[in-house]
Amino acid sequence: MKNKFYITTPIYYPSADAHIGHAYCTTMCDILARNKRMRGFETYFLTGTDEHGEKIQKKAAEKGVSPQEYVDEIAEKFRKLWAAMKISNDDFIRTTEERHSKVVQSIFSKMLKNDDIYLGKYEGWYCTPCESFWTETQVGEEHLCPDCHRPVHKAEEECYFFKTSKYVEKVTKHYQLNPKFITPVSRKNEMMNTFINKGLDDLCVSRTTFNWGIPVVENNKHVLYVWLDALCNYITALGYDTDHPELFNKFWADENCEIVHVVGADITRFHVIYWPMFLLSLGLRLPDRVFVHGLLDLNGEKMSKSRGNVVSPFPLIERYGVDTVRWFLAKEFSFGSDGKFTPESFAERINIDLANNYGNLVNRTTSMISKYFEGVVPELKNPGEKEKEIRELTKKTVKAYENLMDDLKISEALNEVVNLLNVANKYIEESQPWVLSKEGRVEELGNVMAVLVSSIVTCTKLLSPVLVETSEKVYKLFNLTEEQKSYEFIEKFCGFTGNNVEKGAPLFPRLDIKVETEYINSLTK
Ligand SMILES: [Zn+2]
């Protein structure tokens, strides 16, 4: 079992404002990182921005600013969004930083020396938006980019190439030996059929027609082409090939560290084909998993600026709170599949899981403890069948949750916890505390309260990677000590005897579906 965890988001390409789609991927990585940290794994979580290339140079020129000014402004927008979403990244790397560009130059030099890179000439079909050359077969008779389906044009250019032929066998062997390397598995088949089996060309890694990139030291006509530059961020951020390689040694170089890259479908090819080749060329280990997340659309339509249907997370956070937005993203969509965002589904999801289930359980329990036990958690004495059942279910839930989280199945892991919350709510109905109180059965009544508190605290811990603010609120309501807050304390079923409980306001007010649907729809107009 690996005891360290390194997770990365894609480094975002700052050609558009950050929207809920960006927030989705980063929030899922954040949940996975927080989950591992909570469970005692040494964890490192990286995000950043990919700031070079022809497209950015053009956009900056259109706006009448320098490319650096342009990317500075956009990187700041991403930082603000991550702060608002409570993202717990350990670092934010920008490819225009010297700590990145210097190392990438030396990586290029190493590859050149090793004879993995050579100078040649490229003739082919070029897609400007994707900054990719394509072959005749790839663009087909229609001459459309196989990635974005836009028209391509013929272009010729002197450039450096990376010898893919040298590594293609090793990479496909790695797929076979590591069935989870590319997940979902459908993506692996797509990579094999669309790219590898059709024959892989050598990869163009430098350009001469624009200059917004990292210069090639050996030949200053050239700047590094975006992929060799961008992908290396995952190791340059850790201090690879510098005089301070501590993080690199601690995480990347340690086989006990699980390395996970989360990527969008549009950049899968670069992460599962070329990135492993670059690493092999440098004599470095490969990541454990490249996980392809799905895309969110709005009411069944792709979100895009030109359609005017982009949802920004900021007004949602402002109106509903960050935990609510995080919960919706994590629970509503199965990570790895495409998801349909609808305003109704947002309001319904919040009501069902947070207001009616979790929030309601906390509210009822704190009220009953203040009513029946003057706000002090009673002791569990002589537990009956139901109490034992819930203890067993708690154990099972924790195990299932951990396994699912480790397999990056976030929504499914949360389902396990929601199930335990349901059981706890049903347990109130079945044991009828109001009857126990009337009949003076104090010990039984105390057991019900003790078990409810235990279930609430356990569920709160398991949900805390998602509900970052609410979990703190609930810990306060039950006046937990540091020890009681620890993850290990879950094993100690019902260890809260004597804690003072506060009766707080409802954690999640119930939403009026019609009103909120109208509100969210108004944001996209
Ligand atoms: Zn394209």
Coordinates of C-alpha atoms and ligand atoms in Angstrom, one line a residue:
M1 CA 0.0 0.0 0.0
K2 CA 1.5 3.3 -1.0
N3 CA 1.6 5.9 1.7
K4 CA 2.2 9.1 -0.3
F5 CA -0.1 10.8 -2.8
Y6 CA 0.7 13.3 -5.5
I7 CA -2.3 14.6 -7.5
T8 CA -2.3 17.2 -10.3
T9 CA -5.0 19.0 -12.2
P10 CA -4.4 19.9 -15.8
I11 CA -2.6 23.2 -16.0
Y12 CA -5.3 25.4 -17.4
Y13 CA -4.8 27.2 -20.6
P14 CA -5.7 30.8 -20.0
S15 CA -7.7 31.6 -23.1
A16 CA -11.0 31.9 -21.4
D17 CA -12.3 32.9 -18.0
A18 CA -12.6 30.1 -15.4
H19 CA -16.1 28.6 -15.3
I20 CA -17.8 25.8 -13.5
G21 CA -16.2 23.2 -15.8
H22 CA -12.7 24.2 -14.6
A23 CA -14.1 24.4 -11.0
Y24 CA -15.4 20.8 -11.4
C25 CA -12.1 19.2 -12.2
T26 CA -10.1 21.2 -9.6
T27 CA -12.7 20.6 -6.9
M28 CA -12.6 16.8 -7.5
C29 CA -8.8 16.8 -7.2
D30 CA -9.1 18.9 -4.0
I31 CA -11.5 16.4 -2.5
L32 CA -9.2 13.5 -3.3
A33 CA -6.2 15.4 -1.9
R34 CA -8.1 16.3 1.3
N35 CA -9.3 12.8 1.7
K36 CA -5.8 11.4 1.6
R37 CA -4.4 14.1 3.9
M38 CA -7.2 13.4 6.4
R39 CA -6.3 9.7 6.4
G40 CA -2.6 10.4 7.0
F41 CA -1.1 10.0 3.6
E42 CA 1.7 12.4 2.8
T43 CA 0.0 14.4 0.1
Y44 CA 1.0 17.0 -2.5
F45 CA -1.6 18.7 -4.7
L46 CA -0.6 20.8 -7.7
T47 CA -2.5 23.0 -10.1
G48 CA -1.4 25.9 -12.3
T49 CA -1.6 27.6 -15.7
D50 CA -0.1 26.8 -19.1
E51 CA 0.9 30.2 -20.4
H52 CA 2.8 29.8 -23.7
G53 CA 1.9 29.5 -27.3
E54 CA 0.7 31.1 -30.5
K55 CA -2.9 31.4 -29.4
I56 CA -2.0 33.4 -26.3
Q57 CA 0.4 35.7 -28.3
K58 CA -2.5 36.4 -30.7
K59 CA -5.0 37.0 -27.9
A60 CA -2.7 39.4 -26.2
A61 CA -2.1 41.3 -29.4
E62 CA -5.8 41.6 -30.0
K63 CA -6.2 43.1 -26.5
G64 CA -3.2 45.4 -27.1
V65 CA -1.3 44.0 -24.1
S66 CA 1.9 42.0 -23.9
P67 CA 1.5 38.2 -23.6
Q68 CA 3.0 38.4 -20.1
E69 CA 0.4 41.0 -19.0
Y70 CA -2.3 38.9 -20.5
V71 CA -1.4 35.7 -18.7
D72 CA -0.7 37.6 -15.4
E73 CA -4.3 38.8 -15.4
I74 CA -5.8 35.4 -16.2
A75 CA -3.6 33.5 -13.7
E76 CA -4.9 35.8 -11.1
K77 CA -8.5 35.0 -12.0
F78 CA -7.8 31.3 -11.6
R79 CA -6.2 31.9 -8.2
K80 CA -9.3 33.9 -7.1
L81 CA -11.6 31.1 -8.2
W82 CA -9.5 28.5 -6.3
A83 CA -9.6 30.6 -3.1
A84 CA -13.4 31.0 -3.4
M85 CA -13.8 27.2 -4.0
K86 CA -11.6 26.5 -0.9
I87 CA -9.1 24.6 -3.0
S88 CA -6.2 23.3 -0.9
N89 CA -3.5 23.1 -3.5
D90 CA 0.1 23.1 -2.2
D91 CA 1.5 24.9 -5.2
F92 CA 0.3 26.9 -8.2
I93 CA 2.8 26.6 -11.1
R94 CA 2.9 29.0 -14.1
T95 CA 4.9 27.9 -17.1
T96 CA 6.2 31.4 -17.5
E97 CA 8.0 31.2 -14.2
E98 CA 11.8 30.8 -14.3
R99 CA 11.7 27.8 -12.0
H100 CA 9.8 26.0 -14.8
S101 CA 11.4 27.4 -18.0
K102 CA 15.0 26.9 -16.9
V103 CA 14.4 23.3 -16.1
V104 CA 12.5 22.7 -19.3
Q105 CA 15.5 24.1 -21.3
S106 CA 17.8 21.6 -19.6
I107 CA 15.3 18.8 -20.2
F108 CA 15.4 19.6 -23.9
S109 CA 19.2 19.7 -23.8
K110 CA 19.3 16.2 -22.2
M111 CA 17.0 14.8 -24.8
L112 CA 19.0 16.4 -27.6
K113 CA 22.2 14.8 -26.2
N114 CA 20.5 11.4 -25.8
D115 CA 19.6 11.6 -29.4
D116 CA 15.9 11.5 -28.5
I117 CA 15.4 14.9 -30.2
Y118 CA 16.6 15.8 -33.7
L119 CA 16.2 18.8 -36.1
G120 CA 14.0 18.2 -39.1
K121 CA 11.3 19.7 -41.2
Y122 CA 7.6 19.4 -40.7
E123 CA 5.2 19.3 -43.5
G124 CA 1.6 18.7 -42.7
W125 CA -1.9 19.9 -41.8
Y126 CA -1.9 22.4 -39.0
C127 CA -4.8 23.2 -36.6
T128 CA -4.2 26.6 -35.1
P129 CA -6.6 26.4 -32.2
C130 CA -5.1 23.0 -31.1
E131 CA -1.5 24.0 -32.1
S132 CA -1.1 20.6 -33.7
F133 CA 0.2 19.2 -36.9
W134 CA -1.8 16.3 -38.4
T135 CA -1.2 13.8 -41.1
E136 CA -3.1 13.4 -44.3
T137 CA -5.0 10.3 -42.9
Q138 CA -5.8 12.0 -39.7
V139 CA -7.5 15.1 -41.3
G140 CA -9.3 12.9 -43.8
E141 CA -10.8 14.2 -47.1
E142 CA -12.6 17.0 -45.3
H143 CA -9.4 18.4 -43.9
L144 CA -10.7 18.7 -40.4
C145 CA -8.8 18.5 -37.2
P146 CA -9.4 15.1 -35.6
D147 CA -9.4 16.7 -32.1
C148 CA -11.6 19.8 -32.5
H149 CA -13.1 19.2 -35.9
R150 CA -12.1 22.7 -37.2
P151 CA -10.6 23.2 -40.7
V152 CA -6.8 22.7 -40.9
H153 CA -4.3 24.3 -43.3
K154 CA -1.1 23.0 -45.0
A155 CA 2.0 24.3 -43.3
E156 CA 5.8 23.6 -43.5
E157 CA 8.3 24.5 -40.8
E158 CA 11.8 23.6 -39.5
C159 CA 11.4 22.0 -36.1
Y160 CA 12.9 19.7 -33.6
F161 CA 11.3 16.3 -33.3
F162 CA 11.0 13.8 -30.4
K163 CA 11.6 10.2 -31.5
T164 CA 8.4 8.5 -30.5
S165 CA 9.3 5.3 -32.3
K166 CA 12.0 4.6 -29.6
Y167 CA 9.4 4.5 -26.8
V168 CA 6.1 3.4 -28.3
E169 CA 6.5 -0.2 -27.4
K170 CA 7.5 0.5 -23.8
V171 CA 4.5 2.8 -23.4
T172 CA 1.9 0.3 -24.8
K173 CA 3.5 -2.4 -22.6
H174 CA 3.0 -0.1 -19.6
Y175 CA -0.7 0.1 -20.5
Q176 CA -0.9 -3.7 -20.5
L177 CA 0.9 -4.2 -17.2
N178 CA -1.1 -1.4 -15.5
P179 CA -4.7 -1.8 -16.4
K180 CA -5.7 1.3 -14.4
F181 CA -3.1 3.6 -16.0
I182 CA -5.7 5.1 -18.2
T183 CA -9.2 5.3 -16.7
P184 CA -12.0 5.1 -17.7
V185 CA -10.9 2.2 -19.8
S186 CA -12.8 3.4 -22.8
R187 CA -10.3 6.1 -23.1
K188 CA -7.5 3.6 -23.4
N189 CA -9.2 1.9 -26.3
E190 CA -9.7 5.2 -28.0
M191 CA -6.0 6.1 -27.6
M192 CA -4.9 2.7 -29.1
N193 CA -7.3 2.8 -32.0
T194 CA -7.2 6.5 -32.9
F195 CA -3.5 7.2 -32.4
I196 CA -1.1 4.4 -31.6
N197 CA -2.4 1.6 -33.9
K198 CA -2.5 4.0 -36.9
G199 CA 1.2 4.6 -36.5
L200 CA 2.7 7.4 -34.5
D201 CA 4.7 10.2 -36.1
D202 CA 7.6 11.7 -34.3
L203 CA 6.4 14.6 -32.2
C204 CA 7.3 18.2 -33.2
V205 CA 8.6 19.9 -30.0
S206 CA 9.7 23.3 -31.2
R207 CA 8.4 26.1 -33.4
T208 CA 9.8 29.1 -35.3
T209 CA 6.7 31.0 -36.4
F210 CA 6.0 32.7 -33.1
N211 CA 8.2 33.6 -30.1
W212 CA 5.9 33.4 -27.1
G213 CA 7.5 30.3 -25.6
I214 CA 10.6 29.0 -23.9
P215 CA 13.7 29.6 -26.2
V216 CA 15.7 26.6 -27.3
V217 CA 19.2 27.3 -25.9
E218 CA 21.0 25.4 -28.7
N219 CA 19.2 27.3 -31.5
N220 CA 17.5 30.6 -30.7
K221 CA 15.3 30.6 -33.8
H222 CA 13.2 28.1 -32.0
V223 CA 10.9 28.2 -29.0
L224 CA 9.7 25.0 -27.3
Y225 CA 6.4 23.9 -28.6
V226 CA 3.6 23.7 -26.0
W227 CA 3.5 20.1 -25.0
L228 CA 7.1 19.4 -24.0
D229 CA 6.9 22.7 -22.1
A230 CA 3.5 22.2 -20.5
L231 CA 3.7 18.5 -19.4
C232 CA 7.0 19.0 -17.6
N233 CA 5.2 21.2 -15.1
Y234 CA 4.4 18.1 -13.1
I235 CA 8.1 17.6 -12.3
T236 CA 9.5 21.2 -12.5
A237 CA 7.0 22.2 -9.7
L238 CA 8.7 19.6 -7.5
G239 CA 12.1 21.0 -8.1
Y240 CA 13.3 18.3 -10.5
D241 CA 16.8 18.9 -11.8
T242 CA 17.5 21.8 -9.5
D243 CA 19.6 22.2 -6.4
H244 CA 16.5 21.9 -4.2
P245 CA 15.0 18.6 -5.3
E246 CA 13.5 17.6 -1.9
L247 CA 9.9 17.5 -3.1
F248 CA 10.8 15.7 -6.2
N249 CA 12.7 13.0 -4.3
K250 CA 9.9 12.8 -1.7
F251 CA 7.1 12.4 -4.1
W252 CA 7.9 11.6 -7.7
A253 CA 11.1 9.6 -7.2
D254 CA 9.5 7.5 -4.4
E255 CA 7.8 4.3 -5.5
N256 CA 5.6 4.5 -2.4
C257 CA 4.0 7.6 -3.8
E258 CA 0.9 7.2 -5.9
I259 CA 0.9 9.7 -8.7
V260 CA -2.4 10.7 -10.3
H261 CA -2.9 13.1 -13.1
V262 CA -6.5 14.2 -13.7
V263 CA -7.0 15.5 -17.2
G264 CA -9.8 16.5 -19.6
A265 CA -10.6 14.3 -22.6
D266 CA -9.0 16.9 -25.0
I267 CA -5.5 16.4 -23.6
T268 CA -5.6 12.7 -22.8
R269 CA -3.5 11.9 -25.8
F270 CA -0.6 14.1 -24.6
H271 CA -0.7 12.6 -21.1
V272 CA -0.9 9.0 -21.9
I273 CA 1.3 8.8 -25.0
Y274 CA 3.9 11.6 -25.0
W275 CA 4.3 12.3 -21.3
P276 CA 5.3 8.7 -20.5
M277 CA 7.8 8.9 -23.4
F278 CA 9.4 12.1 -22.1
L279 CA 9.7 10.5 -18.6
L280 CA 11.2 7.3 -20.1
S281 CA 13.7 9.5 -22.0
L282 CA 14.7 11.2 -18.7
G283 CA 14.9 7.8 -17.0
L284 CA 12.1 8.6 -14.6
R285 CA 9.2 6.5 -13.3
L286 CA 5.7 6.9 -14.9
P287 CA 2.6 8.1 -13.1
D288 CA 0.2 5.5 -11.7
R289 CA -2.9 6.9 -13.2
V290 CA -4.1 9.3 -15.8
F291 CA -7.7 9.8 -15.0
V292 CA -9.9 11.4 -17.6
H293 CA -12.8 13.4 -16.1
G294 CA -16.0 14.0 -18.0
L295 CA -17.4 17.3 -19.1
L296 CA -20.4 19.2 -17.7
D297 CA -22.9 20.7 -20.0
L298 CA -25.7 23.0 -19.2
N299 CA -29.2 21.8 -19.9
G300 CA -27.8 19.4 -22.5
E301 CA -25.7 22.1 -24.3
K302 CA -22.0 22.5 -24.3
M303 CA -21.0 25.5 -22.2
S304 CA -19.2 28.1 -24.2
K305 CA -18.7 31.8 -24.2
S306 CA -20.1 32.1 -27.8
R307 CA -23.3 30.4 -26.8
G308 CA -23.5 32.7 -23.8
N309 CA -24.4 29.8 -21.4
V310 CA -21.3 29.7 -19.2
V311 CA -22.1 29.3 -15.5
S312 CA -19.6 31.1 -13.2
P313 CA -19.2 29.5 -9.8
F314 CA -19.0 32.9 -8.0
P315 CA -22.7 33.8 -7.8
L316 CA -23.5 30.2 -6.8
I317 CA -21.0 30.3 -4.0
E318 CA -22.3 33.7 -2.9
R319 CA -25.9 32.6 -2.8
Y320 CA -25.6 29.0 -1.5
G321 CA -22.2 28.8 0.1
V322 CA -19.1 27.0 -1.1
D323 CA -20.0 23.6 0.5
T324 CA -23.2 23.4 -1.4
V325 CA -21.5 24.0 -4.7
R326 CA -18.8 21.5 -3.9
W327 CA -21.4 19.0 -2.8
F328 CA -23.4 19.3 -6.0
L329 CA -20.3 18.8 -8.2
A330 CA -19.0 15.9 -6.2
K331 CA -22.3 14.0 -5.7
E332 CA -24.4 14.7 -8.7
F333 CA -21.9 13.4 -11.3
S334 CA -20.0 10.2 -11.5
F335 CA -16.4 11.2 -11.8
G336 CA -15.1 10.1 -15.2
S337 CA -18.5 10.4 -17.0
D338 CA -20.0 13.4 -18.7
G339 CA -22.6 15.2 -16.6
K340 CA -25.6 17.3 -17.3
F341 CA -25.9 20.4 -15.1
T342 CA -29.5 21.7 -14.8
P343 CA -30.6 24.3 -12.3
E344 CA -33.4 22.0 -11.0
S345 CA -30.9 19.2 -10.4
F346 CA -28.8 21.6 -8.3
A347 CA -31.6 22.7 -6.0
E348 CA -33.0 19.2 -5.7
R349 CA -29.6 17.6 -4.9
I350 CA -29.1 20.2 -2.1
N351 CA -32.5 19.6 -0.6
I352 CA -32.4 15.8 -0.8
D353 CA -28.9 15.2 0.6
L354 CA -28.0 18.3 2.6
A355 CA -31.2 19.9 3.9
N356 CA -33.5 16.9 4.4
N357 CA -31.0 14.2 5.2
Y358 CA -27.7 15.5 6.8
G359 CA -28.8 18.9 8.0
N360 CA -32.1 17.5 9.4
L361 CA -30.3 14.7 11.3
V362 CA -27.9 17.2 13.0
N363 CA -30.8 19.5 13.8
R364 CA -33.0 16.8 15.3
T365 CA -30.2 15.3 17.3
T366 CA -28.9 18.5 18.8
S367 CA -32.5 19.5 19.7
M368 CA -33.2 16.2 21.4
I369 CA -30.0 16.2 23.4
S370 CA -30.8 19.7 24.7
K371 CA -34.4 18.7 25.5
Y372 CA -33.8 15.3 27.1
F373 CA -30.2 15.6 28.5
E374 CA -29.7 19.3 29.1
G375 CA -27.3 19.5 26.2
V376 CA -24.8 16.8 27.4
V377 CA -24.1 13.7 25.3
P378 CA -25.2 10.6 27.4
E379 CA -23.2 7.4 27.7
L380 CA -23.8 4.2 25.6
K381 CA -24.8 1.5 28.1
N382 CA -25.8 -2.0 27.3
P383 CA -26.3 -1.4 23.6
G384 CA -29.2 -3.3 22.0
E385 CA -29.5 -5.0 18.5
K386 CA -30.1 -1.8 16.6
E387 CA -27.1 -0.1 18.2
K388 CA -24.9 -3.0 17.3
E389 CA -26.2 -3.0 13.8
I390 CA -25.3 0.6 13.3
R391 CA -21.8 0.0 14.7
E392 CA -21.3 -2.7 12.1
L393 CA -22.7 -0.6 9.4
T394 CA -20.4 2.3 10.4
K395 CA -17.4 0.0 10.0
K396 CA -18.5 -1.3 6.7
T397 CA -19.3 2.3 5.5
V398 CA -15.8 3.5 6.4
K399 CA -14.1 0.6 4.6
A400 CA -16.2 1.0 1.4
Y401 CA -15.7 4.8 1.4
E402 CA -12.0 4.5 1.6
N403 CA -11.8 1.9 -1.1
L404 CA -14.0 3.9 -3.4
M405 CA -12.1 7.1 -2.8
D406 CA -8.8 5.3 -3.5
D407 CA -10.3 4.3 -6.8
L408 CA -11.3 7.9 -7.5
K409 CA -15.0 7.1 -7.3
I410 CA -16.0 10.2 -5.4
S411 CA -19.7 10.2 -6.0
E412 CA -20.0 6.5 -5.1
A413 CA -17.9 7.0 -1.9
L414 CA -20.3 9.8 -0.9
N415 CA -23.3 7.5 -1.6
E416 CA -22.0 5.2 1.2
V417 CA -22.0 8.0 3.7
V418 CA -25.5 9.2 2.6
N419 CA -26.7 5.7 3.1
L420 CA -25.4 5.8 6.7
L421 CA -27.2 9.2 7.3
N422 CA -30.4 7.7 6.0
V423 CA -30.1 4.8 8.4
A424 CA -29.5 7.2 11.3
N425 CA -32.6 9.2 10.4
K426 CA -34.6 6.0 10.1
Y427 CA -33.2 4.9 13.5
I428 CA -34.9 8.0 15.1
E429 CA -38.2 7.0 13.6
E430 CA -37.9 3.4 14.7
S431 CA -36.7 4.0 18.3
Q432 CA -39.1 6.9 18.9
P433 CA -37.2 8.9 21.5
W434 CA -40.3 10.9 22.4
V435 CA -41.9 7.7 23.6
L436 CA -38.8 6.5 25.5
S437 CA -38.8 9.9 27.2
K438 CA -42.5 9.7 28.1
E439 CA -42.1 6.2 29.5
G440 CA -39.0 7.2 31.5
R441 CA -36.7 4.7 29.7
V442 CA -33.7 6.9 30.2
E443 CA -30.9 4.4 29.4
E444 CA -32.4 3.4 26.0
L445 CA -33.0 7.1 25.2
G446 CA -29.4 7.8 26.1
N447 CA -28.2 5.0 23.8
V448 CA -30.1 6.5 20.9
M449 CA -28.6 9.9 21.5
A450 CA -25.0 8.5 21.9
V451 CA -25.3 6.5 18.6
L452 CA -26.8 9.4 16.7
V453 CA -23.9 11.7 17.8
S454 CA -21.4 9.0 16.8
S455 CA -23.0 8.5 13.4
I456 CA -23.1 12.3 12.8
V457 CA -19.5 12.8 13.7
T458 CA -18.3 9.8 11.6
C459 CA -20.3 11.0 8.6
T460 CA -19.1 14.5 9.1
K461 CA -15.5 13.4 9.0
L462 CA -16.1 11.3 5.8
L463 CA -17.8 14.3 4.2
S464 CA -15.3 16.8 5.4
P465 CA -13.1 16.7 2.2
V466 CA -16.2 18.0 0.4
L467 CA -18.0 20.0 3.1
V468 CA -15.0 22.0 4.3
E469 CA -16.9 24.7 6.2
T470 CA -19.8 22.7 7.4
S471 CA -17.6 20.0 9.0
E472 CA -16.0 22.7 11.2
K473 CA -19.4 24.0 12.2
V474 CA -20.6 20.5 13.2
Y475 CA -17.4 19.9 15.2
K476 CA -18.1 23.1 17.1
L477 CA -21.8 22.1 17.7
F478 CA -20.6 19.0 19.4
N479 CA -17.6 20.7 21.1
L480 CA -15.1 18.0 19.8
T481 CA -11.7 17.9 21.3
E482 CA -8.7 17.6 18.9
E483 CA -8.5 13.9 19.6
Q484 CA -12.2 13.4 18.8
K485 CA -11.7 15.3 15.6
S486 CA -9.0 13.0 14.4
Y487 CA -9.8 10.4 11.7
E488 CA -8.6 7.5 13.8
F489 CA -11.2 8.4 16.4
I490 CA -13.8 7.0 14.1
E491 CA -12.8 3.5 15.3
K492 CA -13.9 4.5 18.8
F493 CA -17.6 4.2 18.3
C494 CA -19.5 6.5 20.7
G495 CA -16.6 8.3 22.3
F496 CA -18.4 11.5 23.0
T497 CA -19.9 11.0 26.5
G498 CA -20.1 14.3 28.4
N499 CA -19.6 16.6 25.4
N500 CA -21.7 19.7 25.6
V501 CA -23.9 20.1 22.5
E502 CA -25.1 23.4 21.1
K503 CA -28.4 23.8 19.3
G504 CA -27.5 25.6 16.1
A505 CA -29.5 27.1 13.3
P506 CA -30.3 24.6 10.4
L507 CA -27.1 23.9 8.5
F508 CA -28.8 23.9 5.1
P509 CA -32.0 25.8 4.6
R510 CA -34.4 24.0 2.3
L511 CA -34.4 25.6 -1.2
D512 CA -37.6 26.5 -3.1
I513 CA -36.9 24.6 -6.4
K514 CA -38.9 27.0 -8.6
V515 CA -37.3 30.1 -7.2
E516 CA -33.8 28.8 -7.3
T517 CA -34.2 27.4 -10.8
E518 CA -35.2 30.8 -12.1
Y519 CA -32.3 32.4 -10.3
I520 CA -29.7 30.0 -11.7
N521 CA -31.2 30.3 -15.2
S522 CA -31.0 34.1 -14.9
L523 CA -27.2 33.7 -14.4
T524 CA -26.7 32.2 -17.8
K525 CA -28.5 34.9 -19.8
Ligands
ZN1 ZN -8.0 21.4 -33.6

